[in-house]
Amino acid sequence: MLTSFDIKNLGPIDSLCCRNLGQINLIIGGNGTGKTLLLKALYSTLKSLEMYQRGNEPKSLAELLSEKIYWTFQVGEIGELVRKQVQSSLSLKLSFSGETGEESIQYHFGKATSKTIQALTNEVSPRSSNSIFIPPKEVLSIYNLILESRERDRSFGFDDTYLDLVKALQTPPTRGKNYVQFANSRKNLGTIIGGKITYDTQTKSWQFKQGHKKIPIGVTAEGIKKISILDTLLGNRYLDANSVIFIDEPESALHPGAISQLLEIMVALSEAGLQFFLASHSYFVIKKLSVLAQKKPVTTIMILSTDGEAWEISNLADGLPENSIINESIRIYEEKLNLVLG
């Protein structure tokens, strides 16, 4: 489990240090405050560690990380990620709970860095588990386009979060006993979407299956496709009890009922060991997780909030923090209440 991170000078983020990460970690803030940048920085670091420690890569960890950052952020030079207003380097440290105590990876690079990170130290034990990033846009209907654009053309457009996801979906389904929480969560996911997605090897396309009826993925609802992705990754065992899942805008394309059920499933999966990092600007997501934090005190749900300058880190079980998104949502509710009451 990721226990802490310390990041400086990443785009709009001046400094952010979080020492007590939870099983679920919600990042909120307005547009341009660095929510997605933060998710991608954490993901690209963790994914590089996983690739390096499998032993199948001839490249060094620094080379793998540099390449992963380049293709995840899709910048001409990775030094462009350094905060514009400062002369200092971008630095990041991730810490994990290891068998013998805290283990960490840390690195830094400056604005003049082109393609390769030079300063890196790593003390993290090998990881056999997979992390995954689920972007706001679904990938099933553009599955082949992503593969062609990246693997054949090697062009910018779909970053590594999309490529890694479609590759993870290529893993064939696995039969046999699964984790109890996984099996129960998959049943609940199936109830939300009313079916399941399958890959047709003849047409080389995904389909949504309801009973004996097969629906082309292009005319399947966006919310169904998004939830089906999580169900598929649980079913093919790409994800296990030590996986870390990053989700940008979990509320995207989902109606309130589905969002509520999905967040409840995330809490159940976190009890099995999975760790979640979510970026959102939805008051509904914030409020629902706040309720779940009260109902499930054994599950630690942290909230990292910003108004564009300073960051505040707190446990949602202690209540909602001061934030413009939360305050505006409450103001609108009170305005509506005043109109109703006269």
Tab-separated table of C-alpha atoms in Angstrom:
chain	number	residue	atom	x	y	z
A	1	MET	CA	0.000	0.000	0.000
A	2	LEU	CA	1.149	3.521	-0.813
A	3	THR	CA	1.551	5.207	2.573
A	4	SER	CA	2.774	8.699	1.664
A	5	PHE	CA	4.022	10.980	-1.068
A	6	ASP	CA	5.883	14.255	-1.218
A	7	ILE	CA	5.807	16.253	-4.442
A	8	LYS	CA	7.174	19.679	-5.323
A	9	ASN	CA	6.994	21.955	-8.365
A	10	LEU	CA	4.750	19.823	-10.577
A	11	GLY	CA	2.860	22.187	-12.884
A	12	PRO	CA	0.489	24.270	-10.707
A	13	ILE	CA	1.384	22.247	-7.588
A	14	ASP	CA	3.950	24.135	-5.519
A	15	SER	CA	4.281	21.643	-2.668
A	16	LEU	CA	2.092	18.788	-1.495
A	17	CYS	CA	3.071	16.332	1.214
A	18	CYS	CA	0.635	13.653	2.366
A	19	ARG	CA	1.904	11.416	5.162
A	20	ASN	CA	-1.149	9.302	5.944
A	21	LEU	CA	-2.745	7.960	2.792
A	22	GLY	CA	-5.870	5.873	3.148
A	23	GLN	CA	-7.409	2.955	1.329
A	24	ILE	CA	-9.401	5.519	-0.657
A	25	ASN	CA	-7.928	8.939	-1.415
A	26	LEU	CA	-10.101	11.625	-2.991
A	27	ILE	CA	-8.485	14.626	-4.690
A	28	ILE	CA	-10.752	17.616	-5.275
A	29	GLY	CA	-10.243	21.080	-6.685
A	30	GLY	CA	-11.243	23.361	-9.527
A	31	ASN	CA	-10.067	23.145	-13.118
A	32	GLY	CA	-6.343	23.692	-13.569
A	33	THR	CA	-5.379	22.962	-9.961
A	34	GLY	CA	-3.359	19.851	-10.848
A	35	LYS	CA	-5.672	16.970	-9.900
A	36	THR	CA	-5.036	14.914	-13.052
A	37	LEU	CA	-1.336	15.851	-13.104
A	38	LEU	CA	-1.008	14.502	-9.575
A	39	LEU	CA	-2.784	11.252	-10.440
A	40	LYS	CA	-0.595	10.748	-13.509
A	41	ALA	CA	2.619	11.493	-11.595
A	42	LEU	CA	1.773	8.897	-8.944
A	43	TYR	CA	0.653	6.372	-11.552
A	44	SER	CA	3.641	6.745	-13.884
A	45	THR	CA	6.052	6.289	-10.960
A	46	LEU	CA	4.274	3.228	-9.604
A	47	LYS	CA	3.833	1.647	-13.049
A	48	SER	CA	7.520	2.133	-13.852
A	49	LEU	CA	8.428	0.338	-10.628
A	50	GLU	CA	6.194	-2.588	-11.575
A	51	MET	CA	7.666	-2.837	-15.082
A	52	TYR	CA	11.245	-2.665	-13.807
A	53	GLN	CA	10.848	-5.143	-10.999
A	54	ARG	CA	9.337	-7.905	-13.145
A	55	GLY	CA	12.831	-8.449	-14.554
A	56	ASN	CA	11.722	-8.454	-18.202
A	57	GLU	CA	13.129	-5.032	-19.045
A	58	PRO	CA	16.733	-4.444	-20.144
A	59	LYS	CA	16.361	-0.724	-19.393
A	60	SER	CA	17.244	0.889	-16.073
A	61	LEU	CA	14.497	2.177	-13.771
A	62	ALA	CA	15.486	5.762	-14.604
A	63	GLU	CA	15.104	5.035	-18.329
A	64	LEU	CA	11.739	3.317	-17.843
A	65	LEU	CA	10.447	6.136	-15.639
A	66	SER	CA	11.600	8.822	-18.076
A	67	GLU	CA	9.870	7.058	-20.955
A	68	LYS	CA	6.704	6.488	-18.918
A	69	ILE	CA	6.527	10.175	-17.906
A	70	TYR	CA	7.164	11.246	-21.516
A	71	TRP	CA	4.321	9.103	-22.904
A	72	THR	CA	1.937	9.708	-19.999
A	73	PHE	CA	2.198	13.500	-20.074
A	74	GLN	CA	3.064	13.711	-23.797
A	75	VAL	CA	5.392	16.685	-23.615
A	76	GLY	CA	8.277	17.500	-25.934
A	77	GLU	CA	10.707	17.448	-23.003
A	78	ILE	CA	9.884	16.195	-19.515
A	79	GLY	CA	11.439	19.356	-18.045
A	80	GLU	CA	8.300	21.165	-19.254
A	81	LEU	CA	6.451	19.649	-16.285
A	82	VAL	CA	8.470	21.714	-13.803
A	83	ARG	CA	6.525	24.582	-12.241
A	84	LYS	CA	7.036	27.687	-14.374
A	85	GLN	CA	7.432	30.274	-11.606
A	86	VAL	CA	10.414	28.619	-9.872
A	87	GLN	CA	14.036	27.762	-10.547
A	88	SER	CA	13.984	24.645	-8.338
A	89	SER	CA	13.622	21.094	-9.641
A	90	LEU	CA	10.495	18.972	-9.726
A	91	SER	CA	10.840	16.293	-7.048
A	92	LEU	CA	8.702	13.333	-6.054
A	93	LYS	CA	8.976	10.751	-3.295
A	94	LEU	CA	6.656	7.764	-2.888
A	95	SER	CA	6.707	5.580	0.221
A	96	PHE	CA	5.239	2.110	0.694
A	97	SER	CA	4.605	-0.198	3.617
A	98	GLY	CA	7.178	-2.987	3.228
A	99	GLU	CA	7.867	-6.149	5.192
A	100	THR	CA	10.726	-4.506	7.078
A	101	GLY	CA	9.266	-1.012	7.311
A	102	GLU	CA	8.883	1.969	5.006
A	103	GLU	CA	10.344	1.671	1.505
A	104	SER	CA	10.594	4.584	-0.905
A	105	ILE	CA	11.502	5.771	-4.369
A	106	GLN	CA	12.487	9.368	-5.012
A	107	TYR	CA	13.743	11.380	-7.950
A	108	HIS	CA	14.042	14.918	-9.242
A	109	PHE	CA	14.683	16.727	-12.507
A	110	GLY	CA	14.942	20.325	-13.688
A	111	LYS	CA	13.575	22.407	-16.531
A	112	ALA	CA	16.569	21.582	-18.756
A	113	THR	CA	15.844	17.824	-18.584
A	114	SER	CA	15.033	16.525	-22.034
A	115	LYS	CA	14.386	12.783	-22.026
A	116	THR	CA	16.249	11.068	-19.164
A	117	ILE	CA	16.062	11.477	-15.382
A	118	GLN	CA	19.520	11.323	-13.838
A	119	ALA	CA	18.816	11.638	-10.101
A	120	LEU	CA	16.871	8.631	-8.768
A	121	THR	CA	17.112	6.340	-5.748
A	122	ASN	CA	14.948	3.276	-5.164
A	123	GLU	CA	14.521	1.089	-2.063
A	124	VAL	CA	11.155	-0.479	-2.948
A	125	SER	CA	10.858	-4.284	-2.931
A	126	PRO	CA	9.637	-5.952	-6.158
A	127	ARG	CA	5.897	-5.693	-6.776
A	128	SER	CA	3.992	-8.476	-8.516
A	129	SER	CA	0.689	-6.580	-8.454
A	130	ASN	CA	-0.578	-4.288	-11.222
A	131	SER	CA	-1.684	-0.693	-10.945
A	132	ILE	CA	-4.094	0.796	-13.493
A	133	PHE	CA	-5.378	4.233	-14.475
A	134	ILE	CA	-8.986	4.618	-15.659
A	135	PRO	CA	-9.364	7.928	-17.575
A	136	PRO	CA	-12.640	9.866	-17.940
A	137	LYS	CA	-13.113	8.796	-21.568
A	138	GLU	CA	-14.006	5.150	-22.116
A	139	VAL	CA	-11.631	3.099	-24.259
A	140	LEU	CA	-13.686	0.166	-25.536
A	141	SER	CA	-15.142	1.845	-28.629
A	142	ILE	CA	-11.704	3.224	-29.625
A	143	TYR	CA	-9.761	0.138	-28.533
A	144	ASN	CA	-8.136	-0.624	-31.912
A	145	LEU	CA	-7.517	3.042	-32.663
A	146	ILE	CA	-5.503	3.415	-29.452
A	147	LEU	CA	-3.381	0.368	-30.259
A	148	GLU	CA	-2.737	1.500	-33.836
A	149	SER	CA	-1.920	5.071	-32.900
A	150	ARG	CA	0.548	4.076	-30.202
A	151	GLU	CA	2.020	0.713	-31.193
A	152	ARG	CA	2.115	1.185	-34.959
A	153	ASP	CA	2.375	4.961	-35.457
A	154	ARG	CA	4.094	5.874	-32.143
A	155	SER	CA	2.240	9.187	-32.187
A	156	PHE	CA	0.879	11.487	-29.483
A	157	GLY	CA	-2.860	11.567	-28.897
A	158	PHE	CA	-3.642	8.711	-26.526
A	159	ASP	CA	-1.303	8.807	-23.545
A	160	ASP	CA	0.073	5.806	-21.660
A	161	THR	CA	-2.909	5.640	-19.295
A	162	TYR	CA	-5.037	4.668	-22.318
A	163	LEU	CA	-2.459	2.285	-23.795
A	164	ASP	CA	-1.820	0.515	-20.482
A	165	LEU	CA	-5.556	0.108	-19.974
A	166	VAL	CA	-6.289	-1.459	-23.360
A	167	LYS	CA	-3.335	-3.828	-22.891
A	168	ALA	CA	-4.690	-4.831	-19.475
A	169	LEU	CA	-8.059	-5.568	-21.061
A	170	GLN	CA	-6.331	-7.965	-23.483
A	171	THR	CA	-5.683	-10.385	-20.628
A	172	PRO	CA	-8.078	-13.327	-21.159
A	173	PRO	CA	-10.724	-14.115	-18.522
A	174	THR	CA	-9.622	-16.463	-15.750
A	175	ARG	CA	-11.818	-19.194	-14.310
A	176	GLY	CA	-11.657	-20.434	-10.748
A	177	LYS	CA	-12.222	-19.064	-7.281
A	178	ASN	CA	-11.692	-15.326	-6.903
A	179	TYR	CA	-11.363	-13.158	-3.791
A	180	VAL	CA	-14.719	-13.058	-1.967
A	181	GLN	CA	-14.916	-9.266	-2.193
A	182	PHE	CA	-14.049	-9.438	-5.882
A	183	ALA	CA	-16.774	-11.983	-6.591
A	184	ASN	CA	-19.379	-10.014	-4.645
A	185	SER	CA	-18.322	-6.744	-6.251
A	186	ARG	CA	-18.540	-8.277	-9.717
A	187	LYS	CA	-22.091	-9.407	-8.967
A	188	ASN	CA	-22.977	-5.873	-7.909
A	189	LEU	CA	-21.271	-4.386	-10.966
A	190	GLY	CA	-23.225	-6.798	-13.161
A	191	THR	CA	-26.445	-5.654	-11.491
A	192	ILE	CA	-25.644	-2.002	-12.244
A	193	ILE	CA	-24.954	-2.569	-15.940
A	194	GLY	CA	-27.384	-5.448	-16.535
A	195	GLY	CA	-24.922	-7.574	-18.499
A	196	LYS	CA	-21.254	-7.883	-19.363
A	197	ILE	CA	-18.827	-6.958	-22.112
A	198	THR	CA	-17.009	-9.532	-24.236
A	199	TYR	CA	-14.343	-9.299	-26.923
A	200	ASP	CA	-15.229	-10.807	-30.319
A	201	THR	CA	-12.004	-12.180	-31.801
A	202	GLN	CA	-13.557	-12.468	-35.286
A	203	THR	CA	-14.672	-8.839	-35.598
A	204	LYS	CA	-11.885	-7.655	-33.269
A	205	SER	CA	-14.313	-5.510	-31.329
A	206	TRP	CA	-16.007	-5.338	-27.949
A	207	GLN	CA	-19.691	-6.125	-27.497
A	208	PHE	CA	-22.153	-5.699	-24.663
A	209	LYS	CA	-24.000	-8.918	-23.894
A	210	GLN	CA	-27.436	-8.973	-22.238
A	211	GLY	CA	-28.614	-12.566	-22.024
A	212	HIS	CA	-28.417	-13.856	-25.607
A	213	LYS	CA	-28.499	-10.372	-27.100
A	214	LYS	CA	-25.240	-8.782	-28.265
A	215	ILE	CA	-25.083	-5.001	-28.655
A	216	PRO	CA	-22.240	-3.268	-30.551
A	217	ILE	CA	-20.052	-1.322	-28.160
A	218	GLY	CA	-20.466	1.866	-30.194
A	219	VAL	CA	-24.151	2.115	-29.282
A	220	THR	CA	-23.733	0.998	-25.675
A	221	ALA	CA	-24.195	3.644	-22.966
A	222	GLU	CA	-21.010	5.383	-21.785
A	223	GLY	CA	-21.667	4.500	-18.147
A	224	ILE	CA	-22.056	0.808	-18.937
A	225	LYS	CA	-18.734	0.798	-20.785
A	226	LYS	CA	-16.939	2.514	-17.926
A	227	ILE	CA	-18.210	0.167	-15.231
A	228	SER	CA	-17.595	-2.846	-17.495
A	229	ILE	CA	-13.907	-1.972	-17.641
A	230	LEU	CA	-13.537	-2.352	-13.871
A	231	ASP	CA	-15.540	-5.578	-13.946
A	232	THR	CA	-13.319	-6.998	-16.716
A	233	LEU	CA	-10.081	-6.182	-14.865
A	234	LEU	CA	-11.401	-7.946	-11.770
A	235	GLY	CA	-12.549	-10.922	-13.831
A	236	ASN	CA	-9.325	-11.470	-15.770
A	237	ARG	CA	-7.276	-11.148	-12.546
A	238	TYR	CA	-5.202	-8.262	-13.870
A	239	LEU	CA	-6.082	-6.651	-10.546
A	240	ASP	CA	-5.384	-8.406	-7.267
A	241	ALA	CA	-5.659	-7.581	-3.565
A	242	ASN	CA	-2.543	-5.363	-3.641
A	243	SER	CA	-3.371	-3.356	-6.766
A	244	VAL	CA	-3.631	0.429	-6.847
A	245	ILE	CA	-6.398	1.948	-9.001
A	246	PHE	CA	-6.349	5.551	-10.205
A	247	ILE	CA	-9.654	6.929	-11.522
A	248	ASP	CA	-10.005	10.380	-13.056
A	249	GLU	CA	-13.582	11.682	-12.694
A	250	PRO	CA	-15.347	8.513	-11.468
A	251	GLU	CA	-18.654	10.354	-11.913
A	252	SER	CA	-18.148	10.824	-15.667
A	253	ALA	CA	-21.076	9.460	-17.759
A	254	LEU	CA	-22.780	7.884	-14.724
A	255	HIS	CA	-26.167	8.747	-13.225
A	256	PRO	CA	-26.300	9.424	-9.452
A	257	GLY	CA	-27.564	5.943	-8.566
A	258	ALA	CA	-24.731	4.263	-10.455
A	259	ILE	CA	-22.149	6.609	-8.925
A	260	SER	CA	-23.432	5.774	-5.455
A	261	GLN	CA	-23.268	2.024	-6.107
A	262	LEU	CA	-19.830	2.263	-7.717
A	263	LEU	CA	-18.403	4.098	-4.712
A	264	GLU	CA	-19.869	1.474	-2.375
A	265	ILE	CA	-18.174	-1.220	-4.483
A	266	MET	CA	-14.860	0.672	-4.216
A	267	VAL	CA	-15.169	0.617	-0.426
A	268	ALA	CA	-15.799	-3.145	-0.514
A	269	LEU	CA	-12.781	-3.660	-2.783
A	270	SER	CA	-10.618	-1.522	-0.498
A	271	GLU	CA	-11.520	-3.893	2.327
A	272	ALA	CA	-9.982	-6.665	0.202
A	273	GLY	CA	-6.740	-4.679	0.006
A	274	LEU	CA	-7.050	-2.534	-3.121
A	275	GLN	CA	-6.131	1.123	-2.838
A	276	PHE	CA	-7.908	3.885	-4.774
A	277	PHE	CA	-6.917	7.393	-5.851
A	278	LEU	CA	-9.803	9.431	-7.264
A	279	ALA	CA	-9.803	12.905	-8.810
A	280	SER	CA	-13.173	14.659	-8.911
A	281	HIS	CA	-14.969	17.989	-8.765
A	282	SER	CA	-18.367	16.434	-8.049
A	283	TYR	CA	-20.064	17.349	-4.774
A	284	PHE	CA	-22.125	14.167	-5.100
A	285	VAL	CA	-18.936	12.039	-5.030
A	286	ILE	CA	-17.585	14.009	-2.072
A	287	LYS	CA	-20.813	13.722	-0.074
A	288	LYS	CA	-21.292	10.020	-0.808
A	289	LEU	CA	-17.746	9.177	0.286
A	290	SER	CA	-18.286	11.306	3.390
A	291	VAL	CA	-21.340	9.202	4.262
A	292	LEU	CA	-19.409	5.972	3.603
A	293	ALA	CA	-16.556	7.199	5.821
A	294	GLN	CA	-19.079	7.568	8.661
A	295	LYS	CA	-20.696	4.172	7.993
A	296	LYS	CA	-17.412	2.281	7.470
A	297	PRO	CA	-14.983	3.556	10.127
A	298	VAL	CA	-12.532	0.703	9.404
A	299	THR	CA	-12.037	2.117	5.896
A	300	THR	CA	-9.825	5.201	5.851
A	301	ILE	CA	-11.035	7.706	3.253
A	302	MET	CA	-8.730	10.699	2.934
A	303	ILE	CA	-9.570	13.902	1.086
A	304	LEU	CA	-6.947	16.159	-0.489
A	305	SER	CA	-8.527	19.484	-1.390
A	306	THR	CA	-7.225	22.698	-2.919
A	307	ASP	CA	-8.517	26.056	-4.070
A	308	GLY	CA	-5.525	26.467	-6.375
A	309	GLU	CA	-2.991	27.594	-3.776
A	310	ALA	CA	-2.613	25.673	-0.521
A	311	TRP	CA	-3.694	22.061	-0.041
A	312	GLU	CA	-5.653	20.670	2.894
A	313	ILE	CA	-5.499	16.996	3.845
A	314	SER	CA	-8.018	15.416	6.186
A	315	ASN	CA	-9.941	12.265	6.997
A	316	LEU	CA	-13.499	12.352	5.635
A	317	ALA	CA	-14.683	10.645	8.813
A	318	ASP	CA	-13.944	13.978	10.545
A	319	GLY	CA	-16.273	15.897	8.224
A	320	LEU	CA	-16.040	17.950	5.043
A	321	PRO	CA	-13.172	20.439	4.677
A	322	GLU	CA	-13.489	24.064	3.589
A	323	ASN	CA	-13.390	24.123	-0.212
A	324	SER	CA	-14.953	26.255	-2.958
A	325	ILE	CA	-16.656	23.248	-4.598
A	326	ILE	CA	-18.217	22.139	-1.327
A	327	ASN	CA	-19.137	25.683	-0.281
A	328	GLU	CA	-20.757	26.489	-3.635
A	329	SER	CA	-22.797	23.262	-3.562
A	330	ILE	CA	-24.040	24.072	-0.062
A	331	ARG	CA	-24.818	27.683	-1.100
A	332	ILE	CA	-26.962	26.494	-4.030
A	333	TYR	CA	-28.788	24.037	-1.763
A	334	GLU	CA	-29.495	26.794	0.773
A	335	GLU	CA	-30.629	29.143	-2.002
A	336	LYS	CA	-33.057	26.509	-3.247
A	337	LEU	CA	-34.278	25.855	0.296
A	338	ASN	CA	-34.937	29.578	0.826
A	339	LEU	CA	-36.970	29.708	-2.384
A	340	VAL	CA	-39.063	26.713	-1.302
A	341	LEU	CA	-39.628	28.050	2.184
A	342	GLY	CA	-40.294	31.567	0.927
